[in-house]
Short mmCIF file of C-alpha atoms in Angstrom, two decimals:
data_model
loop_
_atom_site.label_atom_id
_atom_site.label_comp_id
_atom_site.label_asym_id
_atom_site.label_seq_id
_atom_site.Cartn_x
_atom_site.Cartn_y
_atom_site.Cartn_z
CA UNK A 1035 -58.27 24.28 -4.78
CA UNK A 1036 -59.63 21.45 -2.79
CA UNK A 1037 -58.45 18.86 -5.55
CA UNK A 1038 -55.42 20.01 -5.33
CA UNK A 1039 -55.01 19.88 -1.34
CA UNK A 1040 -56.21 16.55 -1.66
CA UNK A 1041 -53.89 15.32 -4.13
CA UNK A 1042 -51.01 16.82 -2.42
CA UNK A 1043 -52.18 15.16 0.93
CA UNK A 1044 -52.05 12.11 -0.78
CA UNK A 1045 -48.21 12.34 -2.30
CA UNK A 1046 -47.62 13.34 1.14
CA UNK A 1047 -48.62 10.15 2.84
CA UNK A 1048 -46.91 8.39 0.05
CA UNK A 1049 -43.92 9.89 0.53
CA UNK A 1050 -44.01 8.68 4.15
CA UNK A 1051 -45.25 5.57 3.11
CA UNK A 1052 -42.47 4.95 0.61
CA UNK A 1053 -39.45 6.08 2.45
CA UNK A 1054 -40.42 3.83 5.60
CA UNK A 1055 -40.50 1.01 3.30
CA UNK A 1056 -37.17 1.90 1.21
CA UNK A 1057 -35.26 2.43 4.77
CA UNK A 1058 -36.82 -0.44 6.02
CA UNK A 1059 -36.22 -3.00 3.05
CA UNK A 1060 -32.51 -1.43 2.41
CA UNK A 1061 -31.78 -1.86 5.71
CA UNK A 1062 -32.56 -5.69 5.77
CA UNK A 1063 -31.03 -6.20 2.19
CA UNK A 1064 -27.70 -4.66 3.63
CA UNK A 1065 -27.54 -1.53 1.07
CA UNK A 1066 -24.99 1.18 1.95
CA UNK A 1067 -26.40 4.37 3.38
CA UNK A 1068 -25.81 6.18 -0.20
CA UNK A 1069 -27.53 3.51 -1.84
CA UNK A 1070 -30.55 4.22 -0.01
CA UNK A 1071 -30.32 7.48 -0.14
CA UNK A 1072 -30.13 7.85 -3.65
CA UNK A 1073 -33.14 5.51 -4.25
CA UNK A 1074 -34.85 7.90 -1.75
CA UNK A 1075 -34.25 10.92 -3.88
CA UNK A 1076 -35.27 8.80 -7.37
CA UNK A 1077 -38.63 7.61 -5.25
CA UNK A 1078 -39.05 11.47 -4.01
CA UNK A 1079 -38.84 12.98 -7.67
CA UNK A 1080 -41.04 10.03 -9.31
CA UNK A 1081 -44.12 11.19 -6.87
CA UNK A 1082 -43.37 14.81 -7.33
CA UNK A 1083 -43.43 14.42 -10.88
CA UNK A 1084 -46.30 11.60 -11.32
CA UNK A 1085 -47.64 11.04 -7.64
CA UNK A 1086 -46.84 7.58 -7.10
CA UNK A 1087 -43.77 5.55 -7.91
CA UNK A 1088 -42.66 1.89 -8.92
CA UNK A 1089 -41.04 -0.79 -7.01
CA UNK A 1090 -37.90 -2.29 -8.24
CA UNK A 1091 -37.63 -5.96 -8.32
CA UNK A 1092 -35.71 -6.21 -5.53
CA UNK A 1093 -38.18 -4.05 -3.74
CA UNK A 1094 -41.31 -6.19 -5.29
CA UNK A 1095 -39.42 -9.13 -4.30
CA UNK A 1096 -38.30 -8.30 -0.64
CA UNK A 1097 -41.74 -6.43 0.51
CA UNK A 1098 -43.78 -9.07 -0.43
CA UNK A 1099 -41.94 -11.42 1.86
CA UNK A 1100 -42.00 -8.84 4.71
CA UNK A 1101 -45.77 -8.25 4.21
CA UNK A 1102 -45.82 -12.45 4.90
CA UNK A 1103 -43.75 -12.13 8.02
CA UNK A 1104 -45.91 -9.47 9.01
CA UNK A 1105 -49.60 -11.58 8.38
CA UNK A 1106 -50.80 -11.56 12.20
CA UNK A 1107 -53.51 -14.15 11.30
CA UNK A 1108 -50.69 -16.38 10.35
CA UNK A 1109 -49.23 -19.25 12.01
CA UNK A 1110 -46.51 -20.20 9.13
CA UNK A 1111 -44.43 -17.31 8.87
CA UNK A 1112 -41.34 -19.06 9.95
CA UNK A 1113 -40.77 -19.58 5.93
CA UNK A 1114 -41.18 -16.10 5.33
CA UNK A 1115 -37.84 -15.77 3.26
CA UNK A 1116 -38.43 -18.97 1.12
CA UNK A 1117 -41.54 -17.11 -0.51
CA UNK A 1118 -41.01 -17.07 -4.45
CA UNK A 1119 -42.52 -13.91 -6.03
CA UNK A 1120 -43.41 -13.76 -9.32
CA UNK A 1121 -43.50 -10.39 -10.89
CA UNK A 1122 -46.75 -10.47 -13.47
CA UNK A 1123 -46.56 -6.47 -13.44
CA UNK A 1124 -46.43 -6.41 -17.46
CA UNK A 1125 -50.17 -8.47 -17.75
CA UNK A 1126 -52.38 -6.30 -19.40
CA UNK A 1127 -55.09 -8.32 -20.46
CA UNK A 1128 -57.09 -10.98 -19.29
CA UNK A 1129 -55.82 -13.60 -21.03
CA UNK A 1130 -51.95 -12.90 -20.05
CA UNK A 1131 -53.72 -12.47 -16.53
CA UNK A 1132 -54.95 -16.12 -16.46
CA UNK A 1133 -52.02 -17.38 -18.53
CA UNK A 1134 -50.19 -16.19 -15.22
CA UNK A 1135 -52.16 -17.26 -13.05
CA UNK A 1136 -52.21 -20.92 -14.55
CA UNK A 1137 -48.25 -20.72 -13.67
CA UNK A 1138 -49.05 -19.68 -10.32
CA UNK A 1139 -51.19 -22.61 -9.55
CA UNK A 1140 -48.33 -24.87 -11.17
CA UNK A 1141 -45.25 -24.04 -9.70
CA UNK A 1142 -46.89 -23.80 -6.82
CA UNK A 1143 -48.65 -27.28 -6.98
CA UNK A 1144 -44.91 -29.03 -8.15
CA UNK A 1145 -46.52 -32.41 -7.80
CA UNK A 1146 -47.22 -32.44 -4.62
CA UNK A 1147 -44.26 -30.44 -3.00
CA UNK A 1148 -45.66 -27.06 -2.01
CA UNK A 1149 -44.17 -24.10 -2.91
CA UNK A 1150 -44.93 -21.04 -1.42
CA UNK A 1151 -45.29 -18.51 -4.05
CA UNK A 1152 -47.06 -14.74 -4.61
CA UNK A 1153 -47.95 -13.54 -7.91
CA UNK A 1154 -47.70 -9.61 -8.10
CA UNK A 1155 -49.98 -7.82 -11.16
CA UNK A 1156 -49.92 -4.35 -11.99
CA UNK A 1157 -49.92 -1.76 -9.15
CA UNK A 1158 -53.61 0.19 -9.00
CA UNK A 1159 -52.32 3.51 -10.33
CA UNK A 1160 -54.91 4.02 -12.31
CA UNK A 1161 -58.75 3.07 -12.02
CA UNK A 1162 -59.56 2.15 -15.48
CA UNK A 1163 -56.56 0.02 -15.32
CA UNK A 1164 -57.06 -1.82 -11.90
CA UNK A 1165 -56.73 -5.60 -12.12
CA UNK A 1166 -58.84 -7.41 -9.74
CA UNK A 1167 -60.08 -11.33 -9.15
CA UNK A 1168 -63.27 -12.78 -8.28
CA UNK A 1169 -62.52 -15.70 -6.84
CA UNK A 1170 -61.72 -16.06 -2.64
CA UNK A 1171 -58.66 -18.59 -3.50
CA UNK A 1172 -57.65 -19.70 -7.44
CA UNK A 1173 -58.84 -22.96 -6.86
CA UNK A 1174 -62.28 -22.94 -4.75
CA UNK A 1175 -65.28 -25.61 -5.04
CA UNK A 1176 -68.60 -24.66 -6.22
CA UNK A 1177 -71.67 -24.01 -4.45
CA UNK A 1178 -75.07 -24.75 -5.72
CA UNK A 1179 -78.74 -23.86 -4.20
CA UNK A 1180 -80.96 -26.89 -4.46
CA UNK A 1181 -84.86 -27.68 -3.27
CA UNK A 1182 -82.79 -30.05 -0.73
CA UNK A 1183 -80.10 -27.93 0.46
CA UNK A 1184 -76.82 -26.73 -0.90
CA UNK A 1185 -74.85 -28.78 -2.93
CA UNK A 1186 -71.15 -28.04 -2.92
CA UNK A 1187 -69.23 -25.57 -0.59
CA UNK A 1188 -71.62 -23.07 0.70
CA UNK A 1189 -69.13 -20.41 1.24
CA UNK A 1190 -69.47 -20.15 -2.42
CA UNK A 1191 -72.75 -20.15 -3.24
CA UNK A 1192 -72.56 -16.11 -4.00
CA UNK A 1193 -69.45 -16.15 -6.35
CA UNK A 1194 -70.91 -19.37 -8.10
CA UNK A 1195 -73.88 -17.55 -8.89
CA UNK A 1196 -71.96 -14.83 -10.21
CA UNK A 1197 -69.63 -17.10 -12.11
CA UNK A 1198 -72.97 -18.49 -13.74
CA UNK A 1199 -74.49 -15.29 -14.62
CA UNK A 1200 -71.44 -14.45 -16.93
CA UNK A 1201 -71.96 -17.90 -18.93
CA UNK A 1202 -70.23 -20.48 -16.78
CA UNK A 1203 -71.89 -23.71 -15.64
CA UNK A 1204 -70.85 -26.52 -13.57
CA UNK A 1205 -71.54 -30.03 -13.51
CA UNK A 1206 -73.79 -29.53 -9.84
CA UNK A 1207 -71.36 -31.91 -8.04
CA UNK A 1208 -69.95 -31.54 -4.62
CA UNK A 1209 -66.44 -30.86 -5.77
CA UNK A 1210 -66.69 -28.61 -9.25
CA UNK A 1211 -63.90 -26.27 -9.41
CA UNK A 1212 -64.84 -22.57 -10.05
CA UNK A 1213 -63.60 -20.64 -13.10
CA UNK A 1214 -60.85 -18.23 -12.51
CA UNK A 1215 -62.50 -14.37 -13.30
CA UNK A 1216 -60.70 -11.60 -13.81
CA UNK A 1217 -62.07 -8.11 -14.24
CA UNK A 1218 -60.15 -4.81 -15.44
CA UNK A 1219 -61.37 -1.06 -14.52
CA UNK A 1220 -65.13 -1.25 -15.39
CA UNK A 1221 -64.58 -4.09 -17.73
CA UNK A 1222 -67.22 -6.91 -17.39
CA UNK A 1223 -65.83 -9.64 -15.92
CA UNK A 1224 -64.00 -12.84 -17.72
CA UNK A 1225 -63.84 -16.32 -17.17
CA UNK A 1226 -61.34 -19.09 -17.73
CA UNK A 1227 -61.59 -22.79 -16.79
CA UNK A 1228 -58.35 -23.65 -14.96
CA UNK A 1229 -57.09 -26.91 -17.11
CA UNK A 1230 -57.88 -30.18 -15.20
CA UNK A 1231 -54.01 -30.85 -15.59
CA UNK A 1232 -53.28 -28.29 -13.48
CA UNK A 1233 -55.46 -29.21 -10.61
CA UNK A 1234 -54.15 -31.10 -8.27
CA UNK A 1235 -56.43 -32.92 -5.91
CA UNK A 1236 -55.86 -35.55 -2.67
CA UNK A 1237 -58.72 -38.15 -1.91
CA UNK A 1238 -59.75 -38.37 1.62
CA UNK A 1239 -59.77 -41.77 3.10
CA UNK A 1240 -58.71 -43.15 6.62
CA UNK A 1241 -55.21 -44.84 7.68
CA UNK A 1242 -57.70 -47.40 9.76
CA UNK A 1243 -61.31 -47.19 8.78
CA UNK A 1244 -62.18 -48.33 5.78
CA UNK A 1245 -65.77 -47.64 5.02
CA UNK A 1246 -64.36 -43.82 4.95
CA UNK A 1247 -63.90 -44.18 1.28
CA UNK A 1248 -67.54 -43.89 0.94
CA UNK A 1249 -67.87 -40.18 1.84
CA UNK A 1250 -66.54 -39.65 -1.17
CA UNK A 1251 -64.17 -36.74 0.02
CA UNK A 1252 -61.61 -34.69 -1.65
CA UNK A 1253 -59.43 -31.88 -1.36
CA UNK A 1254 -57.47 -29.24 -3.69
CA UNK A 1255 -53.60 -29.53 -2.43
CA UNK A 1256 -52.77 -25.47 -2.72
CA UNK A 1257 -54.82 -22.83 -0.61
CA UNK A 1258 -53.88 -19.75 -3.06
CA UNK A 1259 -55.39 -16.82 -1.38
CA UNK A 1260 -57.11 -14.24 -4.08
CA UNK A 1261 -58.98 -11.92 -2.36
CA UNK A 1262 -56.81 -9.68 -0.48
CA UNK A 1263 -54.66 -7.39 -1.62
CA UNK A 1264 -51.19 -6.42 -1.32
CA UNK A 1265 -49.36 -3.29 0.34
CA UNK A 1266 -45.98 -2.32 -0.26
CA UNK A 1267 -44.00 1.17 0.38
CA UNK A 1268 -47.83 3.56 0.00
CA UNK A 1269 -48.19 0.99 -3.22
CA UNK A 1270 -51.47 -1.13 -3.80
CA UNK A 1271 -51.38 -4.40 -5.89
CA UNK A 1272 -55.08 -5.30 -6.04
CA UNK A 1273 -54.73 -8.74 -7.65
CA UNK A 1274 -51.59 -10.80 -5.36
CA UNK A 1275 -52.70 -13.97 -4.86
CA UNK A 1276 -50.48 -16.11 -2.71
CA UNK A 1277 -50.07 -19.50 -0.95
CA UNK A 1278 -48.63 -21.43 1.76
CA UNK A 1279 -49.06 -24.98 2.21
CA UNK A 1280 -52.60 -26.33 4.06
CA UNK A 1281 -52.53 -26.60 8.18
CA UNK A 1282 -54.67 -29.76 8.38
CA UNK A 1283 -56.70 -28.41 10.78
CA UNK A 1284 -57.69 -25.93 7.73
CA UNK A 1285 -59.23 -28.54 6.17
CA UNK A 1286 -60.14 -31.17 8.69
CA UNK A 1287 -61.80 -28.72 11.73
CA UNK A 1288 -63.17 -26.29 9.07
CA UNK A 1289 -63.94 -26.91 5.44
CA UNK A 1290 -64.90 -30.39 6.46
CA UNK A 1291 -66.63 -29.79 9.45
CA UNK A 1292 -67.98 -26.46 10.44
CA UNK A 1293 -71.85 -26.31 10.10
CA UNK A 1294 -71.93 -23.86 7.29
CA UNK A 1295 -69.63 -25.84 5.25
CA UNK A 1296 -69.51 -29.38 4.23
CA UNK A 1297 -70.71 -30.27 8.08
CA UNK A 1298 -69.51 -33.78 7.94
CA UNK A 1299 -68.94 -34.25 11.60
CA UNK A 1300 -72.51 -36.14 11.62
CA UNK A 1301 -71.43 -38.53 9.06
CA UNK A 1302 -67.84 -39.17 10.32
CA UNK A 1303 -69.71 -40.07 13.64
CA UNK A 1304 -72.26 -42.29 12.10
CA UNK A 1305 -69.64 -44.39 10.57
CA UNK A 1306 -68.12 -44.55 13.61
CA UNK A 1307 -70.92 -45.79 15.51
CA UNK A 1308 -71.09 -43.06 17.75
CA UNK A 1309 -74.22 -41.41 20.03
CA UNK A 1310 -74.96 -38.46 18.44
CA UNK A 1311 -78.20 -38.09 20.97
CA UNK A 1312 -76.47 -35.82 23.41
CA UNK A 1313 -73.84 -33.50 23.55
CA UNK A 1314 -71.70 -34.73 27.00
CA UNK A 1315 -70.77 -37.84 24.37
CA UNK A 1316 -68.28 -35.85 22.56
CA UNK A 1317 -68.96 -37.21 19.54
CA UNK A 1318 -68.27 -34.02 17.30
CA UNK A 1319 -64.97 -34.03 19.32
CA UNK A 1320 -64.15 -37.56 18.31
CA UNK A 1321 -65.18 -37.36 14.98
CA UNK A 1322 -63.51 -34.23 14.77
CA UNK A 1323 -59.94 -36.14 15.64
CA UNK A 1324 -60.45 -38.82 13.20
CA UNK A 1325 -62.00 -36.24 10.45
CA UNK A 1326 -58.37 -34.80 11.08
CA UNK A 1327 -56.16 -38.05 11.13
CA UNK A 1328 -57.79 -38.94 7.45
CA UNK A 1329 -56.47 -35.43 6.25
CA UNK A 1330 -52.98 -35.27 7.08
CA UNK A 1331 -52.55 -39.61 6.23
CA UNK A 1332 -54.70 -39.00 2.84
CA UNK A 1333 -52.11 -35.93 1.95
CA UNK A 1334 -48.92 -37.18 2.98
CA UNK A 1335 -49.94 -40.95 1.37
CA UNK A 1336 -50.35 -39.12 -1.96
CA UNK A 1337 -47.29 -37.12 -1.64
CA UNK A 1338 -48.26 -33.33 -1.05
CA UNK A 1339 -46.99 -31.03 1.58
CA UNK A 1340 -49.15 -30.98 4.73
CA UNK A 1341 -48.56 -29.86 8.34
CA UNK A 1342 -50.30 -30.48 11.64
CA UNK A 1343 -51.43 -27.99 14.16
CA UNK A 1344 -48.95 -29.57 17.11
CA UNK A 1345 -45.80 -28.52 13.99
CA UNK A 1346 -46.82 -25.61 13.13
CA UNK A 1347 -47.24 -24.10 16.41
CA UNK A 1348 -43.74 -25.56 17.22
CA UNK A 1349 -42.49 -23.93 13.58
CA UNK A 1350 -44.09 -20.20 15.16
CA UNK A 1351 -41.99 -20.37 17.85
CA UNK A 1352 -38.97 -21.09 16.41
CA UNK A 1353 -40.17 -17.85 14.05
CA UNK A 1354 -40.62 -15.76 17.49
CA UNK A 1355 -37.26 -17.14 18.27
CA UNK A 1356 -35.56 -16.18 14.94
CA UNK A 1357 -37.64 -12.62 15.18
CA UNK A 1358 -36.30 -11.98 18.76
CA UNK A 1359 -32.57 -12.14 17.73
CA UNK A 1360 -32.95 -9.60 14.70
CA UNK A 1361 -34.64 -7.20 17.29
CA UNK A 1362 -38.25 -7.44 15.33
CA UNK A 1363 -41.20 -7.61 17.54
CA UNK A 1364 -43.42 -10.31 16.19
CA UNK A 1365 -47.50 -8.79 16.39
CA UNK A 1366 -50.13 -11.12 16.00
CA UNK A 1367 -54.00 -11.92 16.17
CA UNK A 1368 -54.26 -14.68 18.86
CA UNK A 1369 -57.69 -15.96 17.85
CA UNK A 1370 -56.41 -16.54 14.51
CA UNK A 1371 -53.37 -18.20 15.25
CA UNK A 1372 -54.45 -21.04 17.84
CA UNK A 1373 -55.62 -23.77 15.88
CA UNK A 1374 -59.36 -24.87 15.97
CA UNK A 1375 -58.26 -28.59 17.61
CA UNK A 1376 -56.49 -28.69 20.72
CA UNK A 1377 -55.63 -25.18 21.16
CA UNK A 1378 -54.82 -25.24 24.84
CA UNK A 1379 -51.91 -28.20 23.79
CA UNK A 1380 -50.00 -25.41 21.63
CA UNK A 1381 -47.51 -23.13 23.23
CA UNK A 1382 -49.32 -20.15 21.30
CA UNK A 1383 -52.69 -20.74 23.84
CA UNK A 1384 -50.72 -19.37 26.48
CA UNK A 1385 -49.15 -16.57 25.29
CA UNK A 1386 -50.30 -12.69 24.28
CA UNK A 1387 -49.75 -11.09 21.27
CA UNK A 1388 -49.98 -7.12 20.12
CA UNK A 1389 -52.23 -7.08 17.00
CA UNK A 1390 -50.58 -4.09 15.52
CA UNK A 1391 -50.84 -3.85 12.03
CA UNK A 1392 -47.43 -3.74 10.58
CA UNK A 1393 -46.58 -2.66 6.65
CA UNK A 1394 -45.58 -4.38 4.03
CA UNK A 1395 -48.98 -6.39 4.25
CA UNK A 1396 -51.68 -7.87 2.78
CA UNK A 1397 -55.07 -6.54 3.57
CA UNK A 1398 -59.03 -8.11 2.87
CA UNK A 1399 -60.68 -5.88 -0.12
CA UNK A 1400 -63.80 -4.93 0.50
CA UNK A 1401 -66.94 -7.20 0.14
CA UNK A 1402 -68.79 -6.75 -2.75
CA UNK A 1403 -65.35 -4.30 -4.40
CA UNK A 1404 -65.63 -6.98 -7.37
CA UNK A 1405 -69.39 -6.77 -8.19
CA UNK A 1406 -69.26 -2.77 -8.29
CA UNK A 1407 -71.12 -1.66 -11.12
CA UNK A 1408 -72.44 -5.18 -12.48
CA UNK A 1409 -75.91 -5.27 -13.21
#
């Protein structure tokens, strides 16, 4: 008896789930009243009968792009409606899996000119069936443990270890790009190599310092997000990964420079001659600025989409602006959306946001959701 309360609280919050969405998305699309009303009933009958239902793609297509206008932690959603969505529903093996998400990282990629794109795999209806990826984004430097310190990205010193424990093994360089893994139900995990011709990289060097060349920097162009998971209508979609285009600050103030990363602030500043004996010298500020100039010249010199922080906070408004006249109240999580350099010069510094949670969205999986059952 309790099974079957359960299950029937379940439908029930699915049902409420799915006709918010349908209403919601029909709405926007401009369907007629009996249009939605008769996709209501079909979406109604579907859960009675088999206690879930499935999107159309129309419905794939249009949540996914209202779960990116409603990311609080992100600053880009004024290109919300450009998103391409790629419907990988029919994958059912790893191999098909990786073939797709090879195309993902190539259209994407386009030589340089950044498209933003979301690939959608099978919903998790079943568990024996669920798709899920290891990896944080598709492409990701490894991390290695050494005697002297970590080699690599130390943000992924836990998933390179994993990746090695099912038979992988990189060349122990600073910039070795993971395998893509892919695990179904309580399969075991599989690896693929993502083809060096798909991999598209930009070289870090300096529009006025020369000796920058020797840090021997680089950078993947596309930031495809892998580890969260998408929520449409009550629906799950486990594996969605999905990209924008890189915020320099992304790479410049963080990956580059935070302490628990490639912490190359001390080596931007010894180049540049600075005193790094005391604090009120602002060195890690300076060499944070020019750490951030040889991003965004080294990207846009070799062709691939980029933006500054200054842009992009200039692009969110003009998204608050767009969201005002359609009536939509735009949430968001402040501390996410000022930018780590120069905050307090951005419009968004000075302004409050509600950091209401908002459906269709994408949502973090839970840590260590992957590894479950790997010995």
């Amino acid at each position: 008896m309790t099974g079957d309360c359960t299950r029937m609280t379940e439908r029930t919050g699915l049902l409420q789930e799915a006709e918010q969405f349908i209403k919601s998305c029909y709405q926007e699309l401009g369907k007629s009243n009996d249009e939605t009303a008769s996709r209501l009933k079909e979406v109604n009958q579907a859960i009675a009968c088999n206690g879930t239902y499935e999107h159309t793609l129309e419905e794939l297509q249009h949540g996914a792009k209202m779960a990116w206008r409603n990311s609080n932690r992100c600053i880009g959603r004024l290109f919300w409606d450009t998103l391409h969505v790629m419907d990988a529903r029919d994958a059912d093996t790893e191999e098909a899996i990786a073939a797709k998400l090879i195309e993902h990282i190539e259209f994407a990629t386009n030589g340089g000119k950044i498209r933003p794109v979301v690939t959608v795999f099978r919903a998790a209806n079943a568990p024996n069936r669920t798709i899920r990826l290891g990896n944080h984004q598709l492409i990701r430097y490894a991390g290695y443990e050494t005697g002297g310190g970590p080699v690599g990205d130390p943000a992924s010193l836990a998933f390179t270890r994993l990746c090695s424990a099912l038979g992988w093994r990189g060349e122990g360089g600073a910039f070795d790009v993971l395998p893509l893994v892919i695990r179904i139900g309580d399969n075991a995990p599989v690896w693929f190599d993502i083809p060096q011709r798909s991999i598209l990289e930009v070289p870090i060097e300096h529009p006025e310092m020369t000796a920058f060349v020797r840090l021997n920097l680089r950078w993947y162009a596309v930031p495809m997000v892998s580890d969260m998971h998408l929520e449409i209508g009550g629906i799950q979609y486990m594996a969605a990964p999905f990209n924008g285009w890189y915020m320099g600050t992304e790479i410049g103030a963080r990956n580059f420079a935070d302490e628990d990363r490639y912490n190359m602030l001390p080596e931007v500043a010894a180049l540049m001659g600075l005193d790094q004996s005391k604090a009120s010298s602002l060195w890690k500020d300076k060499a944070l600025v020019e750490l951030n100039v040889a991003v965004l010249h080294s990207f846009k010199q070799h062709g691939v989409t980029i933006v500054d922080h200054h842009t992009a906070a200039q692009q969110f408004k003009r998204f608050e602006r767009n969201e005002a006249n359609t009536g939509r109240e735009v949430t968001g999580d402040w501390s996410w959306l000022i930018p780590p350099v120069s905050p307090a010069a951005t419009g968004i510094f000075h302004k409050s946001y509600i950091n209401r949670v908002e459906r269709p969205n994408f949502f973090y999986r839970d840590k260590g959701e992957f590894e479950q059952g790997l010995h």
